[in-house]
Amino acid sequence: MLIIERAIRQLRDNLHAMTEVVLEMLELVVGALEKGDTAELETIFKQDKHLDQLEKSLDRQCMELLALINPHASDLRFVFSVIKTNVDLERMGDEMKNVAREIKNTTEIPPELKELSRQVYATAKKAFRALAESDAKSSMEIILDDDKIDTLEYNIIQKYPQLGISLTAKALERIADHATNIAENIIYTVEGIDVRHENTIRQRLSQK
Amino acid sequence: MTMEDSTNPQPILQVRDLNLFYGEKQVLKKISMEITPHSITAIIGPSGCGKSTLLRCFNRMNDLIENCRVEGSIIFGGKTEINDRKLDVTELRRRIGMVFQRPNPFPKSIYDNIAYGIRVAGKVSKSELDARVEEALRKVGLWEEVSDRLEDSGMALSGGQAQRLCIARTIATRPDIILMDEPTSALDPISTQTIEELILELRENYTVVIVTHNMQQAARISDFTAFLYQGELVEHSPTKIMFTRPAEKRTEDYITGRFG
Amino acid sequence: MMFRRVAMTDLVAYGLILVFTAISFVPLMALVFFIIAKGLPRLDLDFLFSISPSLESGGILAPLFGTLVLTVIALVIAVPISLLAAIYLSEYARKDRWFHLIELTIVNLAGVPSVVYGLFGLGLFVIFFGFGKSIIAGALTMACMSLPLLITVFYQSLRAVPMTLREASLALGASRLATTFRVVLPTALSGIFTGVILATARIAGETAPVLFTVAAYYMPNLPESLSDQAMLLSYHLYAISTQNTGVSDEQKYAVTLVLVGLVLGINLLAIAARAKAKNKISSLV
């Protein structure tokens, strides 16, 4: 295996480890919301600390790879995306901390919130799989499906005036946003096209 | 590195369906490309892909090689057909200069090295010769270093200085295009850096076409990159695009080092 | 021990090589010392620079002068021709069948025994052109003999000029002619010089080609024109050593010493020039 391939493989493995942690945290959140049992959410804080450490080490790895191996073309796009995805993953952890903090004081969890958390979980899982498989097609679906989650969140905020609930909904929506960002990064890595803030490109790609 | 808005859209070199054979072996296959004036074009590709041969087509240096046959057309400056057998190649080579892989100063004084190209072109007065030698040495940033020892042998210079001398020697004939055949491959990293900076400065007055096996170098200094593989021009695009999202799979494989 | 045995074979081989080198070296040195010892007592300015009224009385100005004149004229004829030929072969000729034929011819000519050149000169210059036995006929013959040597040495020194210098010159818009005369020749100059010196030594020392074309057995005066015969050192030595002339042994050795000294000295000069040429070329590559 080439030096660059080994380095990229290592980056992929570490990125995968981070997505696993995020997924575990998300499972905890979804479970807690379903059961109304907030006791287990304490572990979220511990896992977030772990996630922060992983973020730092992945950043360092990316820097070293750029400086020493000089990747080009698809390799360069991949490393660039990893740097950005890394930030998104860490933010996802932060948002889950917010969820954990808000839910503790909430006694009654509305069914829409449970539904939202399930959808966010599904989106994140799909994004992570697309990341592992460099799948531009399902990344596109994630981007196009983001509107549904936005609508769900909007409805919750309209219906439930309690601060804890709307903050939780907002945090969950942001987690889905980060998953969307990751999907955009995947498309850039694979196709070399930047689809952010480009509705025409999105339409064209979605028609393909 | 501005390649978006070139002020002069007329290409200085237009290559059309260029084929080149060494005996029976076809070395260049149907190459078509255009070179924009006042730009730096890098030609990259694996060893033996024909990149030096392509470069040598531009100033007809392939004439030196026995049983080398060229087909197709290369138009210089919109009207001169370079492959015209009746063309005066000495005049052509003054307009399209060349710098080689290893610094190759003549075993003459620094002054005579620079003056050589001017002298063979025709008689000039001593004062004009002096002025042109100084101008050329200044352009490559060598004047300060050698002005007090112009009579010393050009062979006494260090590798990097000698290569700058060779560039100055080329500049002295007032060319439009400077061809460079791996000009830093025999130099240390510091000298390489100096030459690269110089090449960037040259773009203001000249058009530079450089063959390099150092992809980092192509990425650092060129506006356009042409990728040659087994005698074919696979891709020719702005360097920024080439090194971030090349269009061709073969380019991608070469640039990322997955070749073979 | 094994290490020791290896060291022993090494030592023996080294010793053998030394012995063989000595075998080739010692006779030459012995010869030179022998000639010096025998000839030096007779050698003085008067011996070198006076014309002898007879063979026996010594005074070798006439053969010395003859050799010098013949050598210079032969070189004046041979060097330009060989140089142009070498330039053609090195800079212009296509490397095709004809080129290899010419190359083969030159190599073969270099191997022709010198007496054949002498007979060739006799036939062509002395008889056919009617020059008679004369300096000009001898010089032409000598020139013919040294052509292969000169062309070969010139050709090699031109080839030793790195291709990159020619490319640099051509790429600057110089013609082939300008490249040859402004870059290639100046760079090859010390190699060319070496060739000239080697030819000088050869011409000065040869006997056979002059035998039938120019050499006089004895002349009481110096030659006055190119159509005169001349005495020559090499032939003079041949004559006084083989004919029963009553010339003293001392005088024979003195003539030998002058001839050997001349040729050896010129050859040493060639060796020095060649070393210089090598240095110059290697600094270019």
Short mmCIF file of C-alpha atoms in Angstrom, two decimals, chain A residues 56-128:
data_model
loop_
_atom_site.label_atom_id
_atom_site.label_comp_id
_atom_site.label_asym_id
_atom_site.label_seq_id
_atom_site.Cartn_x
_atom_site.Cartn_y
_atom_site.Cartn_z
CA LYS A 56 -7.98 17.15 18.55
CA SER A 57 -6.06 14.07 17.57
CA LEU A 58 -7.76 13.88 14.16
CA ASP A 59 -6.97 17.54 13.51
CA ARG A 60 -3.33 16.94 14.31
CA GLN A 61 -3.28 13.95 12.00
CA CYS A 62 -4.74 15.99 9.16
CA MET A 63 -2.18 18.75 9.66
CA GLU A 64 0.66 16.27 9.62
CA LEU A 65 -0.66 14.58 6.51
CA LEU A 66 -0.94 17.92 4.70
CA ALA A 67 2.52 18.99 5.73
CA LEU A 68 4.37 15.76 5.12
CA ILE A 69 2.59 13.91 2.34
CA ASN A 70 1.17 16.75 0.22
CA PRO A 71 -2.03 15.11 -0.98
CA HIS A 72 -3.53 16.17 -4.30
CA ALA A 73 -6.85 16.00 -6.10
CA SER A 74 -9.25 13.46 -4.50
CA ASP A 75 -6.85 12.84 -1.60
CA LEU A 76 -6.67 16.55 -0.93
CA ARG A 77 -10.44 16.88 -1.11
CA PHE A 78 -10.79 13.98 1.30
CA VAL A 79 -8.43 15.46 3.89
CA PHE A 80 -10.12 18.85 3.51
CA SER A 81 -13.50 17.21 4.12
CA VAL A 82 -12.21 15.30 7.13
CA ILE A 83 -11.11 18.57 8.72
CA LYS A 84 -14.59 20.00 8.26
CA THR A 85 -16.46 16.82 9.15
CA ASN A 86 -14.38 16.66 12.31
CA VAL A 87 -15.81 20.00 13.41
CA ASP A 88 -19.35 18.86 12.62
CA LEU A 89 -18.94 15.70 14.67
CA GLU A 90 -17.63 17.61 17.64
CA ARG A 91 -20.54 20.06 17.39
CA MET A 92 -22.96 17.14 17.31
CA GLY A 93 -21.50 16.06 20.64
CA ASP A 94 -21.96 19.56 22.02
CA GLU A 95 -25.59 19.69 20.91
CA MET A 96 -26.25 16.37 22.61
CA LYS A 97 -24.88 17.85 25.82
CA ASN A 98 -27.45 20.62 25.41
CA VAL A 99 -30.21 18.06 24.91
CA ALA A 100 -29.13 16.15 28.01
CA ARG A 101 -29.05 19.36 30.03
CA GLU A 102 -32.53 20.49 28.92
CA ILE A 103 -34.31 17.15 29.21
CA LYS A 104 -33.32 16.68 32.84
CA ASN A 105 -35.81 19.39 33.85
CA THR A 106 -38.52 18.36 31.46
CA THR A 107 -41.12 16.03 32.93
CA GLU A 108 -43.47 15.59 30.02
CA ILE A 109 -41.88 14.62 26.69
CA PRO A 110 -44.18 15.26 23.69
CA PRO A 111 -44.45 12.49 21.05
CA GLU A 112 -43.33 14.88 18.30
CA LEU A 113 -40.00 15.28 20.08
CA LYS A 114 -39.60 11.51 20.18
CA GLU A 115 -40.37 11.38 16.46
CA LEU A 116 -37.85 14.17 15.78
CA SER A 117 -35.13 12.37 17.69
CA ARG A 118 -35.80 9.16 15.74
CA GLN A 119 -35.55 11.02 12.46
CA VAL A 120 -32.35 12.81 13.50
CA TYR A 121 -30.87 9.50 14.53
CA ALA A 122 -31.80 7.97 11.17
CA THR A 123 -30.31 10.92 9.28
CA ALA A 124 -27.05 10.79 11.25
CA LYS A 125 -26.77 7.06 10.75
CA LYS A 126 -27.35 7.40 7.03
CA ALA A 127 -24.76 10.20 6.82
CA PHE A 128 -22.17 8.13 8.66
#
